[in-house]
Tab-separated table of C-alpha atoms and ligand atoms in Angstrom:
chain	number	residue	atom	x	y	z
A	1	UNK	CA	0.000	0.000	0.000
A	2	UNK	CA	0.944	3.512	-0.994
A	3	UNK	CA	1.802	6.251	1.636
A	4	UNK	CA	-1.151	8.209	0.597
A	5	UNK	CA	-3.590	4.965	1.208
A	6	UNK	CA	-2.003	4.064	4.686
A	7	UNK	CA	-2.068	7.706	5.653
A	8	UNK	CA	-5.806	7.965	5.388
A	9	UNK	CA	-6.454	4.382	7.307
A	10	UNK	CA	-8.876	5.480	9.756
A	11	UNK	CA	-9.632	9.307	9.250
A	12	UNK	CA	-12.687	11.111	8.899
A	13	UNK	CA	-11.422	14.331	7.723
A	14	UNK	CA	-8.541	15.387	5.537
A	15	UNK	CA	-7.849	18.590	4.361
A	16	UNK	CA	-5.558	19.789	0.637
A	17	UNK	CA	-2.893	22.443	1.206
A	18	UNK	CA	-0.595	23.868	-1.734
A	19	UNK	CA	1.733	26.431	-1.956
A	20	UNK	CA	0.834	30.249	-2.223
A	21	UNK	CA	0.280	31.798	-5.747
A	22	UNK	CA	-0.864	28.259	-6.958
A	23	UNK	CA	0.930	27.244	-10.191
A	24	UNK	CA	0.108	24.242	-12.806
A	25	UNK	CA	1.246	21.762	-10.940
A	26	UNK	CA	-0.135	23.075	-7.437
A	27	UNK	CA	-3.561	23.353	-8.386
A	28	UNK	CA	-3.233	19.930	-10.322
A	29	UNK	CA	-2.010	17.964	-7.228
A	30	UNK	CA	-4.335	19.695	-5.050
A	31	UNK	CA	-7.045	18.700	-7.090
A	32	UNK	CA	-6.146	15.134	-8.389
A	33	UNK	CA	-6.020	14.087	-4.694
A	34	UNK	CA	-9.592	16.310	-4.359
A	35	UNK	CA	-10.934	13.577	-6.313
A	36	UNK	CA	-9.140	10.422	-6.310
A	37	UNK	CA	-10.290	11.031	-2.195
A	38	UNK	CA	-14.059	11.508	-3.248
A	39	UNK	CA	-13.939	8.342	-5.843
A	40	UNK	CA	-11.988	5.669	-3.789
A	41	UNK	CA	-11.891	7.510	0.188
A	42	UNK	CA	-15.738	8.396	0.176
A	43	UNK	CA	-16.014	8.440	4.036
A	44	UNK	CA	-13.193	10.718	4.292
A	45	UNK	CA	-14.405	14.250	3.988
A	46	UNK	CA	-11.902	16.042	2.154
A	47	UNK	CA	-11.435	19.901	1.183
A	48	UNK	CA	-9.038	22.165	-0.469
A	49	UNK	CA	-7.464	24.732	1.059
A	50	UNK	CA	-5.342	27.260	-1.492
A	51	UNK	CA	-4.687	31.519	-2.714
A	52	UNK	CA	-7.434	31.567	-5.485
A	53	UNK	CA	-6.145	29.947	-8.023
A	54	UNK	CA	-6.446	31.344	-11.912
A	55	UNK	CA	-9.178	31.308	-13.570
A	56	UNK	CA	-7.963	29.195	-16.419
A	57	UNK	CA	-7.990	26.136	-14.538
A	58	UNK	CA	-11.593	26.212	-13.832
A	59	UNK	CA	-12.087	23.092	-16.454
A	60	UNK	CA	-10.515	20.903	-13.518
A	61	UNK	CA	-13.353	19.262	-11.444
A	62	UNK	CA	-13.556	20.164	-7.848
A	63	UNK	CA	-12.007	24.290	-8.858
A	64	UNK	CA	-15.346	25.380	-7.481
A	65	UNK	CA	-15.385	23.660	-4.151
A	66	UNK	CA	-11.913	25.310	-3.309
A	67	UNK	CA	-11.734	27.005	-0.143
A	68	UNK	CA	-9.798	30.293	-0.307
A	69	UNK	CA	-10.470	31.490	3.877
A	70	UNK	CA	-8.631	30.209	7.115
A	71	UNK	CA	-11.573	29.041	8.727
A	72	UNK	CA	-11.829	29.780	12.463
A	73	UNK	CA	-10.626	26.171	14.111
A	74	UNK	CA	-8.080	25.072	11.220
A	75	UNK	CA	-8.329	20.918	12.266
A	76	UNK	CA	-8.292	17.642	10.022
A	77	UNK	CA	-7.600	14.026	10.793
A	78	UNK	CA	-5.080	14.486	7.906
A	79	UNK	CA	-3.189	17.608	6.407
A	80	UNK	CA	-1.874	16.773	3.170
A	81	UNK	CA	0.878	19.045	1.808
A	82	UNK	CA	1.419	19.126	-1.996
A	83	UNK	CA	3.868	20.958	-4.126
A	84	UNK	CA	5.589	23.126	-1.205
A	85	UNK	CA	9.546	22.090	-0.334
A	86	UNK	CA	8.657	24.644	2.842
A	87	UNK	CA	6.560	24.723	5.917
A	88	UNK	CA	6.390	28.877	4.759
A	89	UNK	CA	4.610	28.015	1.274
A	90	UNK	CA	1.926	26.988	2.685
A	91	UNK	CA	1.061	30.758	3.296
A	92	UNK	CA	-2.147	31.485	5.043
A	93	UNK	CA	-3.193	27.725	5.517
A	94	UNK	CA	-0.271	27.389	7.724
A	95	UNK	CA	-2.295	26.810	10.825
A	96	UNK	CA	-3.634	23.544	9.390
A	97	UNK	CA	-0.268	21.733	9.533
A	98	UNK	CA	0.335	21.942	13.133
A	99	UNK	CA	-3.396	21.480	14.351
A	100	UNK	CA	-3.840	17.988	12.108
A	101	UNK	CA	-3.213	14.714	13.640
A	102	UNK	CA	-0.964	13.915	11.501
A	103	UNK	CA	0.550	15.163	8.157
A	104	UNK	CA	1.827	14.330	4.647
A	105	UNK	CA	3.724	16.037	2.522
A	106	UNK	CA	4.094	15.011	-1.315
A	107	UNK	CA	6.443	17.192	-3.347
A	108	UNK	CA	9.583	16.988	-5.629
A	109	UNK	CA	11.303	20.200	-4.835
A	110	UNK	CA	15.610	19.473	-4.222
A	111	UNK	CA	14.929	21.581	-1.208
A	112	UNK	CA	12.386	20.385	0.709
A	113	UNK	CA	12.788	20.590	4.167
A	114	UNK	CA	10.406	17.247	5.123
A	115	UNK	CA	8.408	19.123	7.634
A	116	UNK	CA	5.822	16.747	7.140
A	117	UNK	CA	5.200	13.647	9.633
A	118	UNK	CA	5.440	11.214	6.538
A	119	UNK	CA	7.390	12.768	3.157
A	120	UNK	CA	7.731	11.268	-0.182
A	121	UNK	CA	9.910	14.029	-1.837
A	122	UNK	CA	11.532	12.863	-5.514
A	123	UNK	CA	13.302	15.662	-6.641
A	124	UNK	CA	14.175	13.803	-9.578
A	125	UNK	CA	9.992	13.528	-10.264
A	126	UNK	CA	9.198	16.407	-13.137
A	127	UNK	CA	6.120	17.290	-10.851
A	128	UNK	CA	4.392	17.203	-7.740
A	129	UNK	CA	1.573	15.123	-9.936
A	130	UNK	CA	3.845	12.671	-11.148
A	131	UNK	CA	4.778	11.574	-7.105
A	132	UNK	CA	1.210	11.223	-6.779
A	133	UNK	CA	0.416	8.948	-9.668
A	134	UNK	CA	2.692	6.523	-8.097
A	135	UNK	CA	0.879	7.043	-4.733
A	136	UNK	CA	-2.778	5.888	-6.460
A	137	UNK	CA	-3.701	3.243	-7.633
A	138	UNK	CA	-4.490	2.837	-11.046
A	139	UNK	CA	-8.257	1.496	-11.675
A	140	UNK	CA	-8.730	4.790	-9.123
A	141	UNK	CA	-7.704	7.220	-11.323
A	142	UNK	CA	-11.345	8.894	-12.983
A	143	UNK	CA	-10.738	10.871	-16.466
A	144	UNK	CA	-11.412	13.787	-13.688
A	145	UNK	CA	-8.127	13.362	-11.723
A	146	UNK	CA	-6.328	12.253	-14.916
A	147	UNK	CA	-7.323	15.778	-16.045
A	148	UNK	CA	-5.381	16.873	-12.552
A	149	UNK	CA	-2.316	15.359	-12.887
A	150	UNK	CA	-2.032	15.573	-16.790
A	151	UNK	CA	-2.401	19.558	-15.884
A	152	UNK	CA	0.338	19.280	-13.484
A	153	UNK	CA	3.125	17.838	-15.603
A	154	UNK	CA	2.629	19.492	-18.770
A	155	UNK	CA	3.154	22.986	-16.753
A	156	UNK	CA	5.840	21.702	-14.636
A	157	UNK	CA	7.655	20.776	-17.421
A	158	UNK	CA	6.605	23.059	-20.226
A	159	UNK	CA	4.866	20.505	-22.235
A	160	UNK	CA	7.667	18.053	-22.123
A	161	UNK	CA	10.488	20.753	-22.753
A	162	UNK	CA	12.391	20.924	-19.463
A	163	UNK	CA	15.491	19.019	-18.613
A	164	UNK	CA	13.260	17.561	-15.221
A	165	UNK	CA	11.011	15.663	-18.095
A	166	UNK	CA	11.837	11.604	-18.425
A	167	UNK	CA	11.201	8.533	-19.991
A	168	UNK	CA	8.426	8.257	-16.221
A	169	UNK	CA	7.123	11.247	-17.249
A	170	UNK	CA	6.033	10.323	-20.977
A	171	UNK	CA	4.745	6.914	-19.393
A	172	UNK	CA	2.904	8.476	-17.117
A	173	UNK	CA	1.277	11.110	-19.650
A	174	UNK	CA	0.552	8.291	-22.243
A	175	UNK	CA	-1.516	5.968	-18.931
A	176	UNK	CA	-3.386	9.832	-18.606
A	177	UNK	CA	-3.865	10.041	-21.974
A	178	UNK	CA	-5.494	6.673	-21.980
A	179	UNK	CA	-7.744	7.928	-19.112
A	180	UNK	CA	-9.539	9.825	-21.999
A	181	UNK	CA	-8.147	13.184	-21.406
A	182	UNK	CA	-8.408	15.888	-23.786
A	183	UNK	CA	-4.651	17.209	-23.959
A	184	UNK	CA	-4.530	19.373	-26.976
A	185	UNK	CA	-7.327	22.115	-25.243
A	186	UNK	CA	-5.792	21.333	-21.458
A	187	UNK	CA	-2.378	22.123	-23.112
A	188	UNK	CA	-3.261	24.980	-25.286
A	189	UNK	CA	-6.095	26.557	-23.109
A	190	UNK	CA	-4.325	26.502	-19.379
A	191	UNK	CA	-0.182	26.481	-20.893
A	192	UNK	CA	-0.113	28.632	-24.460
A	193	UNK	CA	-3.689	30.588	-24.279
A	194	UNK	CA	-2.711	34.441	-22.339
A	195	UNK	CA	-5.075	37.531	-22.103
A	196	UNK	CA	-4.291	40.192	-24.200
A	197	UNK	CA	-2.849	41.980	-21.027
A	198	UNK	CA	-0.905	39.315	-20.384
A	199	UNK	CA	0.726	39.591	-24.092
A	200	UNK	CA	1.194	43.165	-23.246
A	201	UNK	CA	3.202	42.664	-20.199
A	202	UNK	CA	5.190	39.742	-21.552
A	203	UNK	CA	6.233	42.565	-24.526
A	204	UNK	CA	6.755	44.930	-21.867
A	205	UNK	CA	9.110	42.559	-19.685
A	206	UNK	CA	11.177	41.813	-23.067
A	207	UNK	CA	11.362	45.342	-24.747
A	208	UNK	CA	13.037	46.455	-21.191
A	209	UNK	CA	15.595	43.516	-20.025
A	210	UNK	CA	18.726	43.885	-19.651
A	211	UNK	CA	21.564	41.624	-20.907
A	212	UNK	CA	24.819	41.543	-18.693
A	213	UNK	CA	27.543	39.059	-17.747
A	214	UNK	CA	28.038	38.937	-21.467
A	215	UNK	CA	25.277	38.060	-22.575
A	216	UNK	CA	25.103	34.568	-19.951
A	217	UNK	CA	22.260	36.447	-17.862
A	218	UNK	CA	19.308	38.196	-18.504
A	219	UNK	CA	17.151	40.593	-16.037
A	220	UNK	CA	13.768	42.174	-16.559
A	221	UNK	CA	11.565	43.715	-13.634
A	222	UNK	CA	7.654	44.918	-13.880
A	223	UNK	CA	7.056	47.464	-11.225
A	224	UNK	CA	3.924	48.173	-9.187
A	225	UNK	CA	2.615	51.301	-11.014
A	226	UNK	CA	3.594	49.677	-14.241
A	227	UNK	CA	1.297	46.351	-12.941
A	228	UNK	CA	-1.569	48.887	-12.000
A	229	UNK	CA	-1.228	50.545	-15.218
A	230	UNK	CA	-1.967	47.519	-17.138
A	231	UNK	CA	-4.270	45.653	-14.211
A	232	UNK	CA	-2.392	42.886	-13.770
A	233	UNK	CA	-1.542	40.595	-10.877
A	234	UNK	CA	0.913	37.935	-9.475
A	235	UNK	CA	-1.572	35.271	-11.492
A	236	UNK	CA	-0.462	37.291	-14.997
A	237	UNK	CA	3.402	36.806	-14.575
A	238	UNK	CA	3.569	33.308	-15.585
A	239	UNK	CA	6.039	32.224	-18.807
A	240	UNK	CA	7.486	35.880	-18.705
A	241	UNK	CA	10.756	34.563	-17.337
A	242	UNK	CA	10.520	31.288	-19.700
A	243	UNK	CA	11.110	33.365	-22.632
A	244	UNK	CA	14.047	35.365	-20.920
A	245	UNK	CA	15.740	32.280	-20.287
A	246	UNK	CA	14.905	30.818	-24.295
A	247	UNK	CA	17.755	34.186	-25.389
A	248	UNK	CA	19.947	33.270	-27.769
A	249	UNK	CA	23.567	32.734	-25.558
A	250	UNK	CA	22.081	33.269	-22.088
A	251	UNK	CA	22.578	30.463	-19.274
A	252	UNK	CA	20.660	32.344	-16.487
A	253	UNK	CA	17.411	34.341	-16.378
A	254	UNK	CA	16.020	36.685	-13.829
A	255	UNK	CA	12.180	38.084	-13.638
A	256	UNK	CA	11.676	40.427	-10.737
A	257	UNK	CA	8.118	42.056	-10.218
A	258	UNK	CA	7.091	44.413	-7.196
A	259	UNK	CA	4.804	42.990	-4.338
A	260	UNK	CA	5.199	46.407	-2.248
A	261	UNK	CA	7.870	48.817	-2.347
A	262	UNK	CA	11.384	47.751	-2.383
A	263	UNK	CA	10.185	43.782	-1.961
A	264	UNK	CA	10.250	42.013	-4.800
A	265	UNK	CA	9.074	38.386	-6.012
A	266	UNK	CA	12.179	36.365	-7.846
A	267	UNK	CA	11.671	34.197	-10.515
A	268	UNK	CA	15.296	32.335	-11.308
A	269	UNK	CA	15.974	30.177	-14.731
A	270	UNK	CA	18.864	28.411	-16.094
A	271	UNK	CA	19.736	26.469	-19.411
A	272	UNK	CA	22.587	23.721	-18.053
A	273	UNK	CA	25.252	25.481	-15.569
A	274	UNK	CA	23.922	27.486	-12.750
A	275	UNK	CA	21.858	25.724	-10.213
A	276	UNK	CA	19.129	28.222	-9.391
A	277	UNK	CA	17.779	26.125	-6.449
A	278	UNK	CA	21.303	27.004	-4.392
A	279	UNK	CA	21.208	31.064	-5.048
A	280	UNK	CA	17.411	31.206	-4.527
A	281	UNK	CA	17.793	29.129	-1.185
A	282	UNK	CA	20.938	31.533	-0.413
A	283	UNK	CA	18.116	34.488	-0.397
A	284	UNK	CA	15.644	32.306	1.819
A	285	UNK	CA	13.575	30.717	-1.296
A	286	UNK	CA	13.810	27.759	-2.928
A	287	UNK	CA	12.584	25.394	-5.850
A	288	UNK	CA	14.804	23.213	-8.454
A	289	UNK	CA	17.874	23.056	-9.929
A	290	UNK	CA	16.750	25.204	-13.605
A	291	UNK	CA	13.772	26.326	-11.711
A	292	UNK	CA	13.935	28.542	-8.345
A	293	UNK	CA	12.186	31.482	-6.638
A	294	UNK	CA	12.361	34.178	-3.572
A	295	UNK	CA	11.501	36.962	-2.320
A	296	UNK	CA	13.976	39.825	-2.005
A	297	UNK	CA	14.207	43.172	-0.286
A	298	UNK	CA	15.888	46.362	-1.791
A	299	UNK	CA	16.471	48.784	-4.434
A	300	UNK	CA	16.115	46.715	-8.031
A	301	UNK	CA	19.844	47.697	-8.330
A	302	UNK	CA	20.362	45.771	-4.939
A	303	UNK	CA	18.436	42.646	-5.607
A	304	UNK	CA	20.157	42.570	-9.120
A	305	UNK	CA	23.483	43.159	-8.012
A	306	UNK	CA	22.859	40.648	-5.154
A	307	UNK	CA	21.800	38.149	-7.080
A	308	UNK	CA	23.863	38.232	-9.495
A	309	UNK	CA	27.077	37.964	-7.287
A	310	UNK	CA	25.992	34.107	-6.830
A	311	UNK	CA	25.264	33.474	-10.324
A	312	UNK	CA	28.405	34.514	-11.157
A	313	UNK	CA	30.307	32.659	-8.595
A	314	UNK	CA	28.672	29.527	-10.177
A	315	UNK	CA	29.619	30.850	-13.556
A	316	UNK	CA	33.241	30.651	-12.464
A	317	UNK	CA	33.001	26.865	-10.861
B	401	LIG	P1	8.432	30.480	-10.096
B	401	LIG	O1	9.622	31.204	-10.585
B	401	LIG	O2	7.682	29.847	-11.210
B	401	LIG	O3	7.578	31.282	-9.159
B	401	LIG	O4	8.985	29.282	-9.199
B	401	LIG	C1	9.911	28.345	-9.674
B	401	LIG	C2	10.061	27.220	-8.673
B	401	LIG	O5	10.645	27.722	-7.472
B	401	LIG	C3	8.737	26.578	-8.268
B	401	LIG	O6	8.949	25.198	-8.142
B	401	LIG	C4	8.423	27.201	-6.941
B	401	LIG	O7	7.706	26.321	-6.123
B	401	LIG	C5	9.787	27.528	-6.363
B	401	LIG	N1	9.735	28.793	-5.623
B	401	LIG	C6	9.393	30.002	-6.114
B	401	LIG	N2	9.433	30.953	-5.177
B	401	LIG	C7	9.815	30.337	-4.028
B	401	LIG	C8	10.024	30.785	-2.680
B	401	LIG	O8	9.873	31.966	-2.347
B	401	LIG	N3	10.398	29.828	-1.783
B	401	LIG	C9	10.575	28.515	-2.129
B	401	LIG	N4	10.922	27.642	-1.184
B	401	LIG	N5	10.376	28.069	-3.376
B	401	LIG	C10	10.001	28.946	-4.318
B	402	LIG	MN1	5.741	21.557	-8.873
């Protein structure tokens, strides 16, 4: 028996927790488990716990039944933890983690801390989803949680593209695909499709980087008036710092935007030198070797200059 299925021996209540600013793969694991619960754990009562998640992945089943409020008395039988290498990610939902009986915490992040009671961490897993599939059983899987998980690994690894993509992953994708699910519109609806806003920024973010280092690393930064200007939030910043990172002779990308003044959200890329996972975890953050984020405090200057002291030490290696 899987960890998930021995973990919910005997519970009456479990509750979902992702990390804040839900991404693909965080809303997908949060959900997959939302329903493979409901299908095979019916006398569990399980709910989902997250930041509102974008609108775009409203075609998943159970998007509607998420819970976006820290209710009073945050308790569960079960607190499972998806997606988050940190007990911090978990953001407002926090609370849940240390009132719970017990916890679990599924995730694939290098830096995890295992802050759950159980852990199954594979940092060599392309996404949080693709742990999970191993953790369910197969005749338990609906075309509904399929949905979940495919969602998961095709943004984790930018449709197949990234390096963290294997011979698992494609396996895994091809049992989804047998599920029934309709990849072509989850891929080009919730990965390609952007608002026209979203365009606009992503232009924005490109006309203004910066190339230094010689040309190995790339910087742009949206700030808060510029956000306001064109309505946009945290939710509308996804891909920008993919297609910094896709620049002809560049190893290392860097997307800053402005949460409030002088604090700024980090978004850290590389191609195949610079592990991304050590400088964002030397700034308090964390994430994957080509993949990594933080938060930073400072003049842009600063945080650039900062930052890009430990890329370049890695440069040198
Ligand atoms: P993104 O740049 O897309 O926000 O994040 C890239 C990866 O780094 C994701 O796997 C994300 O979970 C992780 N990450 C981003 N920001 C943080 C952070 O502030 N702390 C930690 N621990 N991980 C982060
Ligand atoms: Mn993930």
């Amino acid at each position: 028996m899987s960890l998930l299925h021995t973990a919910l021996e005997n519970k009456k209540t479990a509750v979902v927790l992702g990390h804040m600013n839900p991404d693909g793969d965080c809303v997908g694991s949060c959900l997959a488990v939302y329903n493979y619960l409901k299908d095979c754990f019916p006398q569990v009562e399980v709910t989902v716990y997250l930041d509102q998640p974008a609108e775009k992945y409203a075609y998943l089943n159970g998007f509607y039944e998420i819970r976006t409020e820290m209710p009073e008395n945050p308790e569960a039988d079960l607190c499972i933890c998806l997606d988050s290498g940190d007990r911090d990610r978990l953001g407002d939902f926090l609370g849940f983690l240390d009132q719970a009986g017990e916890s679990l915490c599924v995730d694939h992040h290098i830096t995890n801390t295992g802050y759950g009671d159980k852990n199954v961490v594979d940092a060599d897993a392309s996404s949080t989803c693709e742990v999970l599939y191993d953790l369910m059983e197969e005749e338990g899987i609906s075309k509904e949680t399929a949905e979940c998980l495919y969602t998961g690994i095709i943004h984790d690894t930018g449709v197949f593209q990234y390096s963290n993509t294997s011979i698992k992953t494609m396996e895994i994708a091809g049992k989804l695909m047998a599920k029934g699910v309709d990849f072509s519109t989850i891929i080009s609806d919730s990965f390609y499709r952007k608002t026209y806003v979203q365009k606009q920024i992503l232009g924005r973010a490109l006309l203004e980087s910066i190339l230094f280092c010689d040309g190995k690393c790339i910087f742009s930064v949206l700030r808060k008036k510029d956000m306001e200007f064109y309505g946009v939030t945290s939710k509308d910043m996804g891909g920008i710092v993919e297609q910094l990172r896709t620049t002809d002779g560049v190893e290392c990308a860097i997307f800053l935007y402005e949460k409030t003044p002088q604090e700024f959200k980090v978004s850290l890329r590389s191609n195949k030198q610079v592990d991304v996972s050590r400088v964002a975890s030397y700034f308090g953050g964390g994430g994957h070797v080509r993949a990594a984020g933080c938060t930073m405090n400072g003049s842009i200057h600063d945080v650039v200059n900062n930052l890009s002291k430990q890329i370049v030490k890695q440069l040198g290696e």
